[in-house]
Short mmCIF file of C-alpha atoms in Angstrom, two decimals:
data_model
loop_
_atom_site.label_atom_id
_atom_site.label_comp_id
_atom_site.label_asym_id
_atom_site.label_seq_id
_atom_site.Cartn_x
_atom_site.Cartn_y
_atom_site.Cartn_z
CA UNK A 804 -38.88 -10.05 17.32
CA UNK A 805 -42.25 -9.70 19.25
CA UNK A 806 -42.80 -12.56 21.60
CA UNK A 807 -44.85 -13.61 24.60
CA UNK A 808 -48.21 -12.33 23.43
CA UNK A 809 -51.42 -12.56 25.55
CA UNK A 810 -54.88 -11.32 24.42
CA UNK A 811 -54.87 -7.53 24.99
CA UNK A 812 -57.18 -4.71 24.09
CA UNK A 813 -55.13 -3.07 21.60
CA UNK A 814 -57.45 0.17 21.27
CA UNK A 815 -57.83 2.08 18.25
CA UNK A 816 -56.04 0.94 14.87
CA UNK A 817 -52.91 2.83 14.05
CA UNK A 818 -52.56 4.46 10.55
CA UNK A 819 -49.79 3.40 8.66
CA UNK A 820 -48.20 3.16 5.02
CA UNK A 821 -47.89 -0.38 3.73
CA UNK A 822 -45.27 -1.25 0.93
CA UNK A 823 -45.31 -4.70 -0.59
CA UNK A 824 -41.56 -4.89 -1.38
CA UNK A 825 -42.01 -5.03 -4.87
CA UNK A 826 -42.83 -1.47 -5.89
CA UNK A 827 -42.53 1.85 -4.40
CA UNK A 828 -46.43 2.40 -4.26
CA UNK A 829 -47.68 3.06 -0.73
CA UNK A 830 -50.98 1.61 0.41
CA UNK A 831 -52.89 3.15 3.34
CA UNK A 832 -53.73 0.70 6.00
CA UNK A 833 -54.71 0.48 9.73
CA UNK A 834 -52.83 -1.65 12.09
CA UNK A 835 -54.31 -3.27 14.91
CA UNK A 836 -53.44 -6.28 17.19
CA UNK A 837 -55.69 -9.20 17.99
CA UNK A 838 -54.08 -11.58 20.52
CA UNK A 839 -50.86 -12.86 18.81
CA UNK A 840 -51.74 -11.49 15.41
CA UNK A 841 -51.11 -8.06 13.53
CA UNK A 842 -54.11 -7.35 11.31
CA UNK A 843 -54.07 -4.86 8.40
CA UNK A 844 -57.18 -3.18 6.97
CA UNK A 845 -57.71 -0.70 4.36
CA UNK A 846 -55.88 -0.99 0.85
CA UNK A 847 -54.56 -4.15 1.98
CA UNK A 848 -55.77 -6.85 4.34
CA UNK A 849 -53.22 -9.20 5.95
CA UNK A 850 -52.70 -10.94 9.08
CA UNK A 851 -49.34 -11.91 10.37
CA UNK A 852 -47.99 -13.42 13.51
CA UNK A 853 -46.54 -10.85 15.90
CA UNK A 854 -43.32 -13.13 16.53
CA UNK A 855 -42.65 -13.08 12.80
CA UNK A 856 -42.34 -9.22 12.64
CA UNK A 857 -39.23 -7.18 12.89
CA UNK A 858 -39.55 -3.67 14.60
CA UNK A 859 -36.94 -0.86 13.86
CA UNK A 860 -35.24 0.85 16.66
CA UNK A 861 -36.94 3.58 18.75
CA UNK A 862 -35.90 7.06 18.05
CA UNK A 863 -37.71 10.03 19.68
CA UNK A 864 -38.42 12.14 16.66
CA UNK A 865 -38.63 9.48 13.80
CA UNK A 866 -41.12 6.99 12.84
CA UNK A 867 -41.01 3.39 13.05
CA UNK A 868 -40.69 0.54 10.53
CA UNK A 869 -42.40 -2.99 10.73
CA UNK A 870 -40.91 -5.46 8.36
CA UNK A 871 -42.75 -8.62 7.27
CA UNK A 872 -40.91 -12.15 6.71
CA UNK A 873 -41.44 -11.63 2.78
CA UNK A 874 -39.88 -8.11 2.89
CA UNK A 875 -43.00 -5.97 2.86
CA UNK A 876 -42.98 -3.44 5.44
CA UNK A 877 -44.99 -0.85 7.40
CA UNK A 878 -44.10 2.71 7.99
CA UNK A 879 -45.58 4.27 11.20
CA UNK A 880 -45.47 8.17 11.14
CA UNK A 881 -43.63 10.00 13.69
CA UNK A 882 -46.65 11.48 14.84
CA UNK A 883 -48.28 8.04 15.66
CA UNK A 884 -44.97 6.78 17.20
CA UNK A 885 -46.05 7.25 20.78
CA UNK A 886 -49.22 5.24 20.16
CA UNK A 887 -47.25 2.55 18.52
CA UNK A 888 -44.64 2.43 21.16
CA UNK A 889 -47.54 2.03 23.74
CA UNK A 890 -48.74 -0.85 21.64
CA UNK A 891 -45.36 -2.58 21.59
CA UNK A 892 -45.29 -2.11 25.52
CA UNK A 893 -48.76 -3.71 25.80
CA UNK A 894 -47.65 -6.80 23.72
CA UNK A 895 -44.36 -7.16 25.96
CA UNK A 896 -42.20 -6.40 23.02
CA UNK A 897 -38.49 -6.92 24.11
CA UNK A 898 -36.19 -4.07 22.80
CA UNK A 899 -32.49 -5.07 22.19
CA UNK A 900 -30.07 -4.52 25.11
CA UNK A 901 -28.52 -1.86 22.89
CA UNK A 902 -31.68 0.05 22.09
CA UNK A 903 -32.58 -0.06 26.02
CA UNK A 904 -29.18 1.28 26.84
CA UNK A 905 -29.62 4.19 24.45
CA UNK A 906 -32.73 5.31 26.03
CA UNK A 907 -31.16 4.88 29.66
CA UNK A 908 -29.02 7.75 30.42
CA UNK A 909 -27.12 5.88 33.26
CA UNK A 910 -26.30 3.16 30.86
CA UNK A 911 -25.26 5.55 28.08
CA UNK A 912 -23.16 7.36 30.46
CA UNK A 913 -21.55 3.91 31.47
CA UNK A 914 -20.90 2.99 28.09
CA UNK A 915 -19.30 6.54 27.26
CA UNK A 916 -17.03 6.10 30.29
CA UNK A 917 -16.18 2.58 29.03
CA UNK A 918 -15.28 3.98 25.67
CA UNK A 919 -12.87 6.75 26.97
CA UNK A 920 -11.04 4.27 29.44
CA UNK A 921 -10.61 1.97 26.55
CA UNK A 922 -9.37 4.73 24.27
CA UNK A 923 -6.98 6.06 26.93
CA UNK A 924 -5.70 2.54 27.64
CA UNK A 925 -5.18 1.97 23.98
CA UNK A 926 -3.49 5.37 23.54
CA UNK A 927 -1.00 5.17 26.49
CA UNK A 928 -0.17 1.38 26.39
CA UNK A 929 -1.31 -0.41 23.41
CA UNK A 930 -0.53 1.97 20.75
CA UNK A 931 3.09 2.58 21.72
CA UNK A 932 3.79 -1.21 22.42
CA UNK A 933 2.38 -2.00 18.94
CA UNK A 934 4.16 0.87 17.23
CA UNK A 935 7.41 -0.25 18.87
CA UNK A 936 6.61 -3.83 17.73
CA UNK A 937 5.94 -3.04 14.17
CA UNK A 938 9.03 -0.69 13.76
CA UNK A 939 11.37 -3.32 15.45
CA UNK A 940 10.29 -5.90 12.80
CA UNK A 941 10.25 -3.61 9.71
CA UNK A 942 13.16 -4.11 7.49
CA UNK A 943 15.53 -1.26 7.46
CA UNK A 944 15.15 -0.87 3.76
CA UNK A 945 11.76 0.60 4.70
CA UNK A 946 13.33 3.11 6.98
CA UNK A 947 16.07 4.00 4.22
CA UNK A 948 13.40 4.61 1.62
CA UNK A 949 11.50 6.84 3.78
CA UNK A 950 14.58 8.80 4.92
CA UNK A 951 16.15 9.29 1.46
CA UNK A 952 12.99 10.97 0.24
CA UNK A 953 12.70 13.12 3.39
CA UNK A 954 16.19 14.25 2.84
CA UNK A 955 15.99 14.88 -0.86
CA UNK A 956 12.85 17.01 -0.12
CA UNK A 957 14.84 18.71 2.84
CA UNK A 958 17.72 19.47 0.33
CA UNK A 959 15.41 21.16 -2.04
CA UNK A 960 13.47 23.44 0.31
CA UNK A 961 15.06 23.83 3.68
CA UNK A 962 18.60 22.78 3.66
CA UNK A 963 21.84 23.96 1.89
CA UNK A 964 25.35 22.72 1.48
CA UNK A 965 27.39 23.06 4.55
CA UNK A 966 30.09 25.79 4.57
CA UNK A 967 32.02 23.85 7.36
CA UNK A 968 35.55 22.89 6.04
CA UNK A 969 35.86 19.25 5.35
CA UNK A 970 38.55 18.73 7.73
CA UNK A 971 36.36 20.06 10.45
CA UNK A 972 33.39 17.78 9.46
CA UNK A 973 35.75 14.74 9.27
CA UNK A 974 37.24 15.42 12.74
CA UNK A 975 33.82 15.45 14.27
CA UNK A 976 32.79 12.48 12.49
CA UNK A 977 36.04 10.48 13.58
CA UNK A 978 35.67 11.57 17.33
CA UNK A 979 32.06 10.44 17.55
CA UNK A 980 32.69 7.12 15.58
CA UNK A 981 35.56 6.57 18.36
CA UNK A 982 33.15 6.63 21.21
CA UNK A 983 32.16 3.47 22.75
CA UNK A 984 28.32 2.48 22.94
CA UNK A 985 26.52 2.30 26.31
CA UNK A 986 27.24 -1.03 27.91
CA UNK A 987 24.58 -3.70 27.10
CA UNK A 988 23.27 -1.61 24.21
CA UNK A 989 25.72 -3.11 21.41
CA UNK A 990 27.04 -0.94 18.60
CA UNK A 991 24.68 0.91 16.45
CA UNK A 992 25.20 0.52 12.75
CA UNK A 993 23.89 2.17 9.76
CA UNK A 994 24.01 5.96 10.73
CA UNK A 995 25.68 8.76 8.74
CA UNK A 996 26.47 12.28 10.05
CA UNK A 997 25.70 14.93 7.59
CA UNK A 998 26.24 18.70 7.84
CA UNK A 999 24.08 21.46 6.35
CA UNK A 1000 23.38 24.98 6.30
CA UNK A 1001 19.70 25.60 7.27
CA UNK A 1002 17.27 28.38 7.81
CA UNK A 1003 16.01 26.47 10.84
CA UNK A 1004 19.05 27.98 12.54
CA UNK A 1005 20.87 26.03 15.32
CA UNK A 1006 19.47 22.34 15.03
CA UNK A 1007 20.13 18.72 14.65
CA UNK A 1008 17.54 15.93 13.77
CA UNK A 1009 17.68 12.35 12.69
CA UNK A 1010 16.01 10.72 9.56
CA UNK A 1011 14.53 7.19 9.61
CA UNK A 1012 17.32 5.95 7.40
CA UNK A 1013 19.89 6.80 10.02
CA UNK A 1014 21.08 10.11 8.70
CA UNK A 1015 22.10 12.64 11.52
CA UNK A 1016 22.00 16.14 10.15
CA UNK A 1017 23.78 18.92 11.99
CA UNK A 1018 23.59 22.56 10.83
CA UNK A 1019 26.54 24.78 10.78
CA UNK A 1020 24.90 27.32 13.19
CA UNK A 1021 24.47 24.70 15.94
CA UNK A 1022 28.31 23.91 15.57
CA UNK A 1023 29.04 27.55 15.81
CA UNK A 1024 26.78 28.19 18.75
CA UNK A 1025 28.05 25.11 20.69
CA UNK A 1026 31.91 25.77 19.79
CA UNK A 1027 32.94 22.91 22.45
CA UNK A 1028 33.47 19.51 20.96
CA UNK A 1029 32.18 17.63 23.92
CA UNK A 1030 28.83 19.47 23.59
CA UNK A 1031 28.71 18.62 19.90
CA UNK A 1032 29.40 15.00 20.86
CA UNK A 1033 26.36 15.33 23.21
CA UNK A 1034 24.19 16.32 20.36
CA UNK A 1035 25.01 13.54 18.09
CA UNK A 1036 24.73 11.14 20.99
CA UNK A 1037 21.03 12.28 21.48
CA UNK A 1038 20.44 11.78 17.82
CA UNK A 1039 22.11 8.37 17.91
CA UNK A 1040 19.68 7.55 20.60
CA UNK A 1041 16.71 8.22 18.07
CA UNK A 1042 18.50 5.83 15.53
CA UNK A 1043 18.94 3.32 18.26
CA UNK A 1044 15.26 3.36 19.37
CA UNK A 1045 13.86 3.73 15.66
CA UNK A 1046 11.74 6.66 17.29
CA UNK A 1047 11.22 8.37 14.01
CA UNK A 1048 9.67 5.06 12.45
CA UNK A 1049 7.75 4.40 15.71
CA UNK A 1050 6.53 8.04 15.75
CA UNK A 1051 5.31 7.69 11.94
CA UNK A 1052 3.49 4.52 12.66
CA UNK A 1053 1.61 6.16 15.84
CA UNK A 1054 1.02 9.28 13.82
CA UNK A 1055 -0.63 7.28 10.98
CA UNK A 1056 -2.72 5.50 13.55
CA UNK A 1057 -3.70 8.76 15.18
CA UNK A 1058 -4.32 10.54 11.86
CA UNK A 1059 -6.72 7.75 10.62
CA UNK A 1060 -8.68 7.65 14.09
CA UNK A 1061 -9.02 11.33 13.64
CA UNK A 1062 -10.32 11.14 10.17
CA UNK A 1063 -12.84 8.27 10.97
CA UNK A 1064 -14.08 10.37 13.90
CA UNK A 1065 -14.51 13.82 12.19
CA UNK A 1066 -14.65 12.80 8.61
CA UNK A 1067 -13.63 15.57 6.00
CA UNK A 1068 -15.34 18.40 8.09
CA UNK A 1069 -11.92 20.21 8.35
CA UNK A 1070 -8.61 18.62 7.30
CA UNK A 1071 -6.69 21.28 9.06
CA UNK A 1072 -8.74 20.67 12.41
CA UNK A 1073 -8.06 17.04 11.82
CA UNK A 1074 -4.24 17.34 11.42
CA UNK A 1075 -4.00 19.67 14.41
CA UNK A 1076 -5.84 17.16 16.55
CA UNK A 1077 -3.36 14.38 15.49
CA UNK A 1078 -0.43 16.62 16.21
CA UNK A 1079 -1.66 17.39 19.67
CA UNK A 1080 -2.18 13.82 20.56
CA UNK A 1081 1.20 12.89 18.92
CA UNK A 1082 3.07 15.25 21.42
CA UNK A 1083 2.97 12.62 24.21
CA UNK A 1084 5.03 10.25 22.24
CA UNK A 1085 7.48 12.72 20.89
CA UNK A 1086 8.29 13.75 24.53
CA UNK A 1087 8.73 10.08 25.38
CA UNK A 1088 11.38 9.58 22.46
CA UNK A 1089 13.03 12.71 23.35
CA UNK A 1090 13.45 11.66 26.86
CA UNK A 1091 14.80 8.02 25.67
CA UNK A 1092 17.26 9.62 23.42
CA UNK A 1093 18.48 11.95 26.34
CA UNK A 1094 18.84 8.92 28.45
CA UNK A 1095 20.93 7.25 25.77
CA UNK A 1096 23.18 10.25 25.39
CA UNK A 1097 23.75 10.49 29.25
CA UNK A 1098 24.68 6.54 29.05
CA UNK A 1099 27.35 7.28 26.30
CA UNK A 1100 28.76 10.12 28.29
CA UNK A 1101 29.23 8.06 31.23
CA UNK A 1102 30.68 5.01 29.23
CA UNK A 1103 33.20 7.37 27.75
CA UNK A 1104 33.94 9.49 30.77
CA UNK A 1105 32.60 12.80 29.36
CA UNK A 1106 31.27 15.27 31.94
CA UNK A 1107 27.57 15.30 31.69
CA UNK A 1108 27.92 19.27 32.40
CA UNK A 1109 28.87 19.18 28.56
CA UNK A 1110 25.52 17.84 27.59
CA UNK A 1111 23.61 20.17 29.74
CA UNK A 1112 25.48 22.91 28.24
CA UNK A 1113 23.77 22.15 24.93
CA UNK A 1114 20.36 22.99 26.05
CA UNK A 1115 21.55 26.20 28.30
CA UNK A 1116 23.06 27.47 25.08
CA UNK A 1117 19.75 26.87 23.10
CA UNK A 1118 17.60 28.25 26.02
CA UNK A 1119 19.96 31.51 25.95
CA UNK A 1120 19.34 31.73 22.16
CA UNK A 1121 15.58 31.15 22.62
CA UNK A 1122 15.88 28.33 20.34
CA UNK A 1123 14.58 24.75 20.75
CA UNK A 1124 15.53 22.05 18.32
CA UNK A 1125 12.27 21.33 16.06
CA UNK A 1126 12.83 18.11 14.03
CA UNK A 1127 9.56 16.98 12.56
CA UNK A 1128 7.62 19.76 14.67
CA UNK A 1129 8.54 17.55 17.68
CA UNK A 1130 7.04 18.76 21.03
CA UNK A 1131 10.40 18.44 22.97
CA UNK A 1132 10.69 18.78 26.67
CA UNK A 1133 11.75 22.28 27.85
CA UNK A 1134 15.47 23.01 28.28
CA UNK A 1135 15.02 23.46 31.87
CA UNK A 1136 13.57 20.23 32.34
CA UNK A 1137 16.02 18.36 30.18
CA UNK A 1138 19.01 20.34 31.95
CA UNK A 1139 17.65 19.08 35.26
CA UNK A 1140 17.19 15.48 34.23
CA UNK A 1141 20.74 15.51 32.79
CA UNK A 1142 22.25 16.77 36.08
CA UNK A 1143 20.14 14.13 38.01
CA UNK A 1144 21.79 11.58 35.97
CA UNK A 1145 25.29 13.11 36.66
CA UNK A 1146 24.59 12.96 40.36
CA UNK A 1147 23.53 9.25 39.99
CA UNK A 1148 26.74 8.35 38.31
CA UNK A 1149 29.48 10.41 40.02
#
């Protein structure tokens, strides 16, 4: 709105195109200001109080638009924008705070810094908390449905039936089921241990439905049953924390945000951006699962060195578990963390 007008010398009229709002036919007019009134001359003669007009935002290389109360409007050519802007200044036209901020680099930088801080706060604090809250309140049937579909897909394209003798499989399952859960956490229900051959090599991962999949090559690599218990305890930590469902929720939010930000410019680039942003959450989940495994070992009196052996052997193999392309902490980092837990508890 244009308000607070005094009598001024508006100078030469400004050429413009007038549209009556009912047809697309342009009318050539000249705009001038007389006191608090905008006057048109030329193909159309019209007077209107300045306070009743609406003026479009100011852009450096674009024209301006002046809209009348009945929907008619003027188009000011970009070449005449400097004169029109001077006219607005002379009439004490008050731009909105947003427009003023857009044309003030200090305010623009301040707004950008505020947005960055808000996004960082949401990424590091709000999103993890919200995803945990959502995952904890989702019915387990949702986890099972997603996990069943994922397992079927993996069995078709990545996994093969295990060659491990059934007696050996049952012995591993029975020993793990006999372990006491960490104090204060309560028992974990709904998990199931599965054995598969895989092109992924030595590996173990957990599906949202609670299936813990361990490959034959990982069992052959570890050999020691205590170390095998360490892998299963780590994966049970993922089940206990519903990490996979939390990560799916977080990944969906991040992927949606990246898509809104970049549009369809590059699907590959958007997916890579979402994956890189999601690395933080994967590492957090792995640390929580490691801590859960440490707690199980302490509760059941199993030496933590057996858990550290898992990552030492994987490190010597040049392998890292890669469930869902997760960005795990390095083997050296995890070994150090496990040994620190051992010194605290022994």
